[in-house]
Amino acid sequence: MVRIAPSIIAGDMGMLAREVKRLDQADADMIHLDVMDGHFVPNITFGPGVVKALRPVCDLCFDTHLMLEDPVRYVRAFADAGSNRISFHIESQSPTADTLKILRRLGVSPGLALNPETPLKQVIPFLEYADFILVMTVHPGFYGQKLIVEALDKISELRHIIRSRNLDLTIEVDGGVNLANIRQVAAAGAMDFVAGSAVMKADDYAVAISALKFESGA
Ligand code: DX5
Ligand code: ZN
C-alpha cells in the first residue's frame, strides 16, 4: 500500500493549521514537514514551535524532513514537538549513525535522506539504523521543481538491496512527484511519496491524493 505525504510548504503558509486539517479530511497518510535552515539549503521555513502548534490539529503521522546543517542539535526539539518520523541528510554535519540512534531513543522513526547527486553507496553502512531512506528527486530547498529522473535508479538499486538482505526499511521519495510520473516512481520501488505541488496546488486535496494513489498502480 502506497502512502501519500503532502508537503505543507506548498500550501498556504499563513494558514498552516487549516491546511493540516484539510489534508486530514482529504485522507492524507502523513503530513510532510519541510524544515529548512537557510544554511544547508538556500531557504528558511519553520522550526519546532510551528510543528508543536500544528500537533493538536490531527492525529496523522508527522513526517519531519530536516534540511539542516547540524540536525542532531534539533532532533529532541522536533521529537518533543510531536514528530513521528524524522529524517535528516547524510550530507549534513551531524554524525550519521549516532543521530539515527538518538532518534530511535527519542521514540521517533529514524530516516536518512540523500540528495540527488549523492551516491547510494554512502547510505549503505547506515541501513540497519534507519526505518526509512528518503531519496530526494530534486535539489532540496524549494517545492515545485521537476523530478530528476536519474535519481530513480537509486530507488531500484535500494529496493534490490532491501530485498536481498531482507531489511525492514521503506523507501520514501521526495521532489517533483506528480500524476504523470508517480507510476514510474512506484515501479522503481518507492512506497511513500511526498507530494508538494501535486496536492497543495490542487483545488480538491482528496481528489488529488486519490488520483496519485490510483496512478501509482497500487
Ligand atoms: C524540497 C522539499 C520537498 C518539496 C516537495 O526541498 O523537501 O518536500 O516540498 O514539493 P514538490 O512535490 O512540489 O516537489
Ligand atoms: Zn521534503
PDB file of C-alpha atoms and ligand atoms in Angstrom:
ATOM      1  CA  MET A   1       0.000   0.000   0.000  1.00  0.00           C
ATOM      2  CA  VAL A   2       1.476   3.343  -1.015  1.00  0.00           C
ATOM      3  CA  ARG A   3       1.263   6.350   1.243  1.00  0.00           C
ATOM      4  CA  ILE A   4       0.970   9.981   0.223  1.00  0.00           C
ATOM      5  CA  ALA A   5       2.660  12.631   2.364  1.00  0.00           C
ATOM      6  CA  PRO A   6       1.627  16.128   1.254  1.00  0.00           C
ATOM      7  CA  SER A   7       4.194  18.823   1.980  1.00  0.00           C
ATOM      8  CA  ILE A   8       2.522  21.815   3.611  1.00  0.00           C
ATOM      9  CA  ILE A   9       5.166  24.310   2.445  1.00  0.00           C
ATOM     10  CA  ALA A  10       3.486  24.143  -0.962  1.00  0.00           C
ATOM     11  CA  GLY A  11       0.213  25.210   0.676  1.00  0.00           C
ATOM     12  CA  ASP A  12      -0.899  28.446   2.291  1.00  0.00           C
ATOM     13  CA  MET A  13       1.908  29.188   4.768  1.00  0.00           C
ATOM     14  CA  GLY A  14      -0.289  31.715   6.553  1.00  0.00           C
ATOM     15  CA  MET A  15      -2.917  29.088   7.208  1.00  0.00           C
ATOM     16  CA  LEU A  16      -0.918  26.017   8.158  1.00  0.00           C
ATOM     17  CA  ALA A  17      -3.374  24.686  10.732  1.00  0.00           C
ATOM     18  CA  ARG A  18      -6.194  24.918   8.213  1.00  0.00           C
ATOM     19  CA  GLU A  19      -4.052  23.156   5.611  1.00  0.00           C
ATOM     20  CA  VAL A  20      -3.292  20.287   8.008  1.00  0.00           C
ATOM     21  CA  LYS A  21      -6.971  19.954   8.857  1.00  0.00           C
ATOM     22  CA  ARG A  22      -7.915  19.896   5.173  1.00  0.00           C
ATOM     23  CA  LEU A  23      -5.301  17.213   4.496  1.00  0.00           C
ATOM     24  CA  ASP A  24      -6.600  15.124   7.372  1.00  0.00           C
ATOM     25  CA  GLN A  25     -10.117  15.340   5.954  1.00  0.00           C
ATOM     26  CA  ALA A  26      -8.738  14.517   2.497  1.00  0.00           C
ATOM     27  CA  ASP A  27      -7.262  11.205   3.718  1.00  0.00           C
ATOM     28  CA  ALA A  28      -3.605  12.113   3.505  1.00  0.00           C
ATOM     29  CA  ASP A  29      -1.478   9.340   5.016  1.00  0.00           C
ATOM     30  CA  MET A  30       1.132  11.610   6.578  1.00  0.00           C
ATOM     31  CA  ILE A  31       1.916  15.306   6.842  1.00  0.00           C
ATOM     32  CA  HIS A  32       5.349  16.095   5.405  1.00  0.00           C
ATOM     33  CA  LEU A  33       7.019  18.946   7.279  1.00  0.00           C
ATOM     34  CA  ASP A  34       9.950  20.513   5.435  1.00  0.00           C
ATOM     35  CA  VAL A  35      12.304  22.220   7.859  1.00  0.00           C
ATOM     36  CA  MET A  36      14.953  24.432   6.240  1.00  0.00           C
ATOM     37  CA  ASP A  37      17.630  26.469   7.963  1.00  0.00           C
ATOM     38  CA  GLY A  38      18.967  28.792   5.268  1.00  0.00           C
ATOM     39  CA  HIS A  39      22.407  27.113   5.533  1.00  0.00           C
ATOM     40  CA  PHE A  40      22.008  23.546   4.384  1.00  0.00           C
ATOM     41  CA  VAL A  41      19.564  24.821   1.779  1.00  0.00           C
ATOM     42  CA  PRO A  42      19.046  28.375   0.493  1.00  0.00           C
ATOM     43  CA  ASN A  43      15.618  28.750   2.077  1.00  0.00           C
ATOM     44  CA  ILE A  44      14.080  29.032   5.553  1.00  0.00           C
ATOM     45  CA  THR A  45      10.740  27.565   6.553  1.00  0.00           C
ATOM     46  CA  PHE A  46       9.749  26.874  10.165  1.00  0.00           C
ATOM     47  CA  GLY A  47      11.004  25.339  13.393  1.00  0.00           C
ATOM     48  CA  PRO A  48       9.761  23.078  16.186  1.00  0.00           C
ATOM     49  CA  GLY A  49       7.423  25.734  17.564  1.00  0.00           C
ATOM     50  CA  VAL A  50       5.289  25.551  14.439  1.00  0.00           C
ATOM     51  CA  VAL A  51       5.296  21.742  14.489  1.00  0.00           C
ATOM     52  CA  LYS A  52       4.141  21.830  18.119  1.00  0.00           C
ATOM     53  CA  ALA A  53       1.406  24.313  17.291  1.00  0.00           C
ATOM     54  CA  LEU A  54       0.133  22.049  14.483  1.00  0.00           C
ATOM     55  CA  ARG A  55       0.201  18.859  16.559  1.00  0.00           C
ATOM     56  CA  PRO A  56      -3.263  19.255  18.146  1.00  0.00           C
ATOM     57  CA  VAL A  57      -4.894  19.692  14.729  1.00  0.00           C
ATOM     58  CA  CYS A  58      -4.871  15.992  13.761  1.00  0.00           C
ATOM     59  CA  ASP A  59      -3.578  12.541  14.659  1.00  0.00           C
ATOM     60  CA  LEU A  60      -1.825  11.952  11.342  1.00  0.00           C
ATOM     61  CA  CYS A  61       1.803  10.901  11.274  1.00  0.00           C
ATOM     62  CA  PHE A  62       4.078  13.953  11.209  1.00  0.00           C
ATOM     63  CA  ASP A  63       6.886  13.167   8.768  1.00  0.00           C
ATOM     64  CA  THR A  64       9.502  15.788   9.550  1.00  0.00           C
ATOM     65  CA  HIS A  65      12.254  16.313   6.967  1.00  0.00           C
ATOM     66  CA  LEU A  66      15.169  18.225   8.441  1.00  0.00           C
ATOM     67  CA  MET A  67      17.201  20.121   5.867  1.00  0.00           C
ATOM     68  CA  LEU A  68      19.576  21.456   8.489  1.00  0.00           C
ATOM     69  CA  GLU A  69      23.347  21.893   8.622  1.00  0.00           C
ATOM     70  CA  ASP A  70      23.606  20.253  12.055  1.00  0.00           C
ATOM     71  CA  PRO A  71      20.336  18.366  12.638  1.00  0.00           C
ATOM     72  CA  VAL A  72      21.451  16.481  15.756  1.00  0.00           C
ATOM     73  CA  ARG A  73      21.183  19.742  17.710  1.00  0.00           C
ATOM     74  CA  TYR A  74      17.463  19.935  16.995  1.00  0.00           C
ATOM     75  CA  VAL A  75      16.182  16.349  16.930  1.00  0.00           C
ATOM     76  CA  ARG A  76      14.966  16.416  20.515  1.00  0.00           C
ATOM     77  CA  ALA A  77      13.039  19.632  19.926  1.00  0.00           C
ATOM     78  CA  PHE A  78      11.305  18.189  16.867  1.00  0.00           C
ATOM     79  CA  ALA A  79      10.579  14.905  18.649  1.00  0.00           C
ATOM     80  CA  ASP A  80       9.136  16.760  21.645  1.00  0.00           C
ATOM     81  CA  ALA A  81       7.069  18.884  19.267  1.00  0.00           C
ATOM     82  CA  GLY A  82       5.252  15.750  18.094  1.00  0.00           C
ATOM     83  CA  SER A  83       7.111  14.460  15.038  1.00  0.00           C
ATOM     84  CA  ASN A  84       6.510  10.752  14.497  1.00  0.00           C
ATOM     85  CA  ARG A  85       9.200  10.279  11.861  1.00  0.00           C
ATOM     86  CA  ILE A  86      12.273  12.425  11.416  1.00  0.00           C
ATOM     87  CA  SER A  87      14.687  12.311   8.519  1.00  0.00           C
ATOM     88  CA  PHE A  88      17.922  14.247   8.205  1.00  0.00           C
ATOM     89  CA  HIS A  89      20.545  14.415   5.472  1.00  0.00           C
ATOM     90  CA  ILE A  90      23.642  12.279   5.165  1.00  0.00           C
ATOM     91  CA  GLU A  91      25.274  15.396   3.657  1.00  0.00           C
ATOM     92  CA  SER A  92      24.746  17.307   6.924  1.00  0.00           C
ATOM     93  CA  GLN A  93      27.446  17.845   9.562  1.00  0.00           C
ATOM     94  CA  SER A  94      25.888  15.554  12.182  1.00  0.00           C
ATOM     95  CA  PRO A  95      27.309  12.062  12.820  1.00  0.00           C
ATOM     96  CA  THR A  96      25.043   9.748  10.838  1.00  0.00           C
ATOM     97  CA  ALA A  97      24.877   6.586  12.966  1.00  0.00           C
ATOM     98  CA  ASP A  98      24.744   8.478  16.261  1.00  0.00           C
ATOM     99  CA  THR A  99      21.956  10.768  15.068  1.00  0.00           C
ATOM    100  CA  LEU A 100      19.901   7.797  13.852  1.00  0.00           C
ATOM    101  CA  LYS A 101      20.405   6.076  17.213  1.00  0.00           C
ATOM    102  CA  ILE A 102      19.403   9.220  19.104  1.00  0.00           C
ATOM    103  CA  LEU A 103      16.217   9.478  17.037  1.00  0.00           C
ATOM    104  CA  ARG A 104      15.375   5.863  17.891  1.00  0.00           C
ATOM    105  CA  ARG A 105      15.967   6.545  21.583  1.00  0.00           C
ATOM    106  CA  LEU A 106      13.712   9.596  21.372  1.00  0.00           C
ATOM    107  CA  GLY A 107      10.910   7.287  20.223  1.00  0.00           C
ATOM    108  CA  VAL A 108      10.648   8.571  16.658  1.00  0.00           C
ATOM    109  CA  SER A 109      11.104   6.594  13.484  1.00  0.00           C
ATOM    110  CA  PRO A 110      14.578   7.439  12.096  1.00  0.00           C
ATOM    111  CA  GLY A 111      15.082   8.256   8.429  1.00  0.00           C
ATOM    112  CA  LEU A 112      18.135   9.095   6.367  1.00  0.00           C
ATOM    113  CA  ALA A 113      17.793  11.445   3.404  1.00  0.00           C
ATOM    114  CA  LEU A 114      20.134  11.778   0.448  1.00  0.00           C
ATOM    115  CA  ASN A 115      20.432  14.424  -2.211  1.00  0.00           C
ATOM    116  CA  PRO A 116      20.136  13.629  -5.922  1.00  0.00           C
ATOM    117  CA  GLU A 117      23.890  13.833  -6.524  1.00  0.00           C
ATOM    118  CA  THR A 118      24.832  11.684  -3.511  1.00  0.00           C
ATOM    119  CA  PRO A 119      25.645   8.094  -4.471  1.00  0.00           C
ATOM    120  CA  LEU A 120      23.598   5.372  -2.818  1.00  0.00           C
ATOM    121  CA  LYS A 121      26.716   3.664  -1.536  1.00  0.00           C
ATOM    122  CA  GLN A 122      27.142   6.419   1.053  1.00  0.00           C
ATOM    123  CA  VAL A 123      23.989   5.386   2.914  1.00  0.00           C
ATOM    124  CA  ILE A 124      24.621   1.616   2.761  1.00  0.00           C
ATOM    125  CA  PRO A 125      26.606   1.423   6.045  1.00  0.00           C
ATOM    126  CA  PHE A 126      23.680   3.005   7.915  1.00  0.00           C
ATOM    127  CA  LEU A 127      20.712   0.997   6.625  1.00  0.00           C
ATOM    128  CA  GLU A 128      20.409  -1.072   9.804  1.00  0.00           C
ATOM    129  CA  TYR A 129      19.917   2.052  11.952  1.00  0.00           C
ATOM    130  CA  ALA A 130      17.143   3.576   9.850  1.00  0.00           C
ATOM    131  CA  ASP A 131      13.461   2.774   9.332  1.00  0.00           C
ATOM    132  CA  PHE A 132      13.340   4.588   6.022  1.00  0.00           C
ATOM    133  CA  ILE A 133      15.516   6.182   3.377  1.00  0.00           C
ATOM    134  CA  LEU A 134      14.285   9.424   1.866  1.00  0.00           C
ATOM    135  CA  VAL A 135      15.515   9.643  -1.717  1.00  0.00           C
ATOM    136  CA  MET A 136      15.468  13.219  -2.965  1.00  0.00           C
ATOM    137  CA  THR A 137      14.494  13.582  -6.605  1.00  0.00           C
ATOM    138  CA  VAL A 138      15.015  17.370  -6.629  1.00  0.00           C
ATOM    139  CA  HIS A 139      17.709  19.554  -5.095  1.00  0.00           C
ATOM    140  CA  PRO A 140      16.289  20.391  -1.669  1.00  0.00           C
ATOM    141  CA  GLY A 141      15.180  23.915  -0.862  1.00  0.00           C
ATOM    142  CA  PHE A 142      12.008  24.567  -2.815  1.00  0.00           C
ATOM    143  CA  TYR A 143       8.810  22.850  -3.818  1.00  0.00           C
ATOM    144  CA  GLY A 144       7.598  22.904  -7.408  1.00  0.00           C
ATOM    145  CA  GLN A 145      10.746  21.627  -9.125  1.00  0.00           C
ATOM    146  CA  LYS A 146      10.956  18.980 -11.824  1.00  0.00           C
ATOM    147  CA  LEU A 147      11.756  15.410 -10.793  1.00  0.00           C
ATOM    148  CA  ILE A 148      15.309  14.351 -11.681  1.00  0.00           C
ATOM    149  CA  VAL A 149      14.707  11.058 -13.456  1.00  0.00           C
ATOM    150  CA  GLU A 150      18.292   9.819 -12.980  1.00  0.00           C
ATOM    151  CA  ALA A 151      17.722   9.686  -9.195  1.00  0.00           C
ATOM    152  CA  LEU A 152      15.168   6.909  -9.707  1.00  0.00           C
ATOM    153  CA  ASP A 153      17.992   4.443 -10.384  1.00  0.00           C
ATOM    154  CA  LYS A 154      18.938   4.711  -6.721  1.00  0.00           C
ATOM    155  CA  ILE A 155      15.427   3.684  -5.714  1.00  0.00           C
ATOM    156  CA  SER A 156      15.516   0.465  -7.722  1.00  0.00           C
ATOM    157  CA  GLU A 157      19.028  -0.284  -6.523  1.00  0.00           C
ATOM    158  CA  LEU A 158      17.971   0.290  -2.929  1.00  0.00           C
ATOM    159  CA  ARG A 159      14.902  -1.886  -3.333  1.00  0.00           C
ATOM    160  CA  HIS A 160      17.133  -4.667  -4.587  1.00  0.00           C
ATOM    161  CA  ILE A 161      19.400  -4.350  -1.529  1.00  0.00           C
ATOM    162  CA  ILE A 162      16.403  -4.311   0.836  1.00  0.00           C
ATOM    163  CA  ARG A 163      15.028  -7.486  -0.711  1.00  0.00           C
ATOM    164  CA  SER A 164      18.279  -9.357  -0.919  1.00  0.00           C
ATOM    165  CA  ARG A 165      19.197  -8.563   2.705  1.00  0.00           C
ATOM    166  CA  ASN A 166      15.622  -8.855   3.943  1.00  0.00           C
ATOM    167  CA  LEU A 167      15.838  -5.436   5.606  1.00  0.00           C
ATOM    168  CA  ASP A 168      12.934  -3.801   7.396  1.00  0.00           C
ATOM    169  CA  LEU A 169      13.292  -0.493   5.577  1.00  0.00           C
ATOM    170  CA  THR A 170      10.950   1.603   3.464  1.00  0.00           C
ATOM    171  CA  ILE A 171      11.764   3.994   0.653  1.00  0.00           C
ATOM    172  CA  GLU A 172      10.272   7.474   0.607  1.00  0.00           C
ATOM    173  CA  VAL A 173      10.681   9.652  -2.455  1.00  0.00           C
ATOM    174  CA  ASP A 174      10.651  13.436  -2.272  1.00  0.00           C
ATOM    175  CA  GLY A 175      10.588  16.012  -5.043  1.00  0.00           C
ATOM    176  CA  GLY A 176       8.603  16.618  -8.182  1.00  0.00           C
ATOM    177  CA  VAL A 177       6.275  13.632  -7.819  1.00  0.00           C
ATOM    178  CA  ASN A 178       3.076  14.152  -9.803  1.00  0.00           C
ATOM    179  CA  LEU A 179       0.308  12.316 -11.634  1.00  0.00           C
ATOM    180  CA  ALA A 180       2.420  11.990 -14.769  1.00  0.00           C
ATOM    181  CA  ASN A 181       5.386  10.269 -13.108  1.00  0.00           C
ATOM    182  CA  ILE A 182       4.138   8.523  -9.953  1.00  0.00           C
ATOM    183  CA  ARG A 183       3.706   5.206 -11.762  1.00  0.00           C
ATOM    184  CA  GLN A 184       7.322   5.231 -12.851  1.00  0.00           C
ATOM    185  CA  VAL A 185       8.463   6.193  -9.340  1.00  0.00           C
ATOM    186  CA  ALA A 186       6.338   3.464  -7.763  1.00  0.00           C
ATOM    187  CA  ALA A 187       7.650   0.913 -10.255  1.00  0.00           C
ATOM    188  CA  ALA A 188      11.191   1.808  -9.192  1.00  0.00           C
ATOM    189  CA  GLY A 189      10.259   0.733  -5.667  1.00  0.00           C
ATOM    190  CA  ALA A 190       9.191   3.738  -3.625  1.00  0.00           C
ATOM    191  CA  MET A 191       6.427   3.164  -1.086  1.00  0.00           C
ATOM    192  CA  ASP A 192       5.935   6.583   0.450  1.00  0.00           C
ATOM    193  CA  PHE A 193       5.518   9.630  -1.760  1.00  0.00           C
ATOM    194  CA  VAL A 194       5.950  13.209  -0.723  1.00  0.00           C
ATOM    195  CA  ALA A 195       3.731  15.441  -2.816  1.00  0.00           C
ATOM    196  CA  GLY A 196       4.033  19.210  -2.508  1.00  0.00           C
ATOM    197  CA  SER A 197       2.572  20.955  -5.510  1.00  0.00           C
ATOM    198  CA  ALA A 198       0.784  17.835  -6.803  1.00  0.00           C
ATOM    199  CA  VAL A 199      -1.586  18.016  -3.819  1.00  0.00           C
ATOM    200  CA  MET A 200      -1.366  21.528  -2.391  1.00  0.00           C
ATOM    201  CA  LYS A 201      -1.901  23.299  -5.712  1.00  0.00           C
ATOM    202  CA  ALA A 202      -4.983  21.196  -6.487  1.00  0.00           C
ATOM    203  CA  ASP A 203      -8.462  22.564  -5.816  1.00  0.00           C
ATOM    204  CA  ASP A 204      -9.580  19.388  -4.101  1.00  0.00           C
ATOM    205  CA  TYR A 205      -6.949  17.677  -1.931  1.00  0.00           C
ATOM    206  CA  ALA A 206      -8.949  14.449  -1.597  1.00  0.00           C
ATOM    207  CA  VAL A 207      -9.239  14.104  -5.366  1.00  0.00           C
ATOM    208  CA  ALA A 208      -5.535  14.844  -5.833  1.00  0.00           C
ATOM    209  CA  ILE A 209      -4.495  12.289  -3.194  1.00  0.00           C
ATOM    210  CA  SER A 210      -6.724   9.510  -4.500  1.00  0.00           C
ATOM    211  CA  ALA A 211      -5.667  10.219  -8.091  1.00  0.00           C
ATOM    212  CA  LEU A 212      -1.991   9.901  -7.095  1.00  0.00           C
ATOM    213  CA  LYS A 213      -2.728   6.596  -5.371  1.00  0.00           C
ATOM    214  CA  PHE A 214      -4.652   5.326  -8.360  1.00  0.00           C
ATOM    215  CA  GLU A 215      -1.949   6.374 -10.814  1.00  0.00           C
ATOM    216  CA  SER A 216       0.738   4.751  -8.691  1.00  0.00           C
ATOM    217  CA  GLY A 217      -0.864   1.435  -9.627  1.00  0.00           C
ATOM    218  CA  ALA A 218      -1.192   0.357  -6.010  1.00  0.00           C
TER     219      ALA A 218
HETATM  220  C1  DX5 B   1      12.132  20.154  -1.172  1.00  0.00           C
HETATM  221  C2  DX5 B   1      11.240  19.512  -0.139  1.00  0.00           C
HETATM  222  C3  DX5 B   1      10.098  18.757  -0.747  1.00  0.00           C
HETATM  223  C4  DX5 B   1       9.134  19.625  -1.529  1.00  0.00           C
HETATM  224  C5  DX5 B   1       8.157  18.782  -2.287  1.00  0.00           C
HETATM  225  O1  DX5 B   1      13.239  20.713  -0.565  1.00  0.00           O
HETATM  226  O2  DX5 B   1      11.976  18.604   0.653  1.00  0.00           O
HETATM  227  O3  DX5 B   1       9.424  18.013   0.248  1.00  0.00           O
HETATM  228  O4  DX5 B   1       8.445  20.494  -0.699  1.00  0.00           O
HETATM  229  O5  DX5 B   1       7.426  19.604  -3.156  1.00  0.00           O
HETATM  230  P1  DX5 B   1       7.139  19.150  -4.671  1.00  0.00           P
HETATM  231  O6  DX5 B   1       6.370  17.853  -4.613  1.00  0.00           O
HETATM  232  O7  DX5 B   1       6.351  20.281  -5.255  1.00  0.00           O
HETATM  233  O8  DX5 B   1       8.478  18.936  -5.333  1.00  0.00           O
HETATM  234 ZN    ZN B   2      10.780  17.178   1.949  1.00  0.00          ZN
END
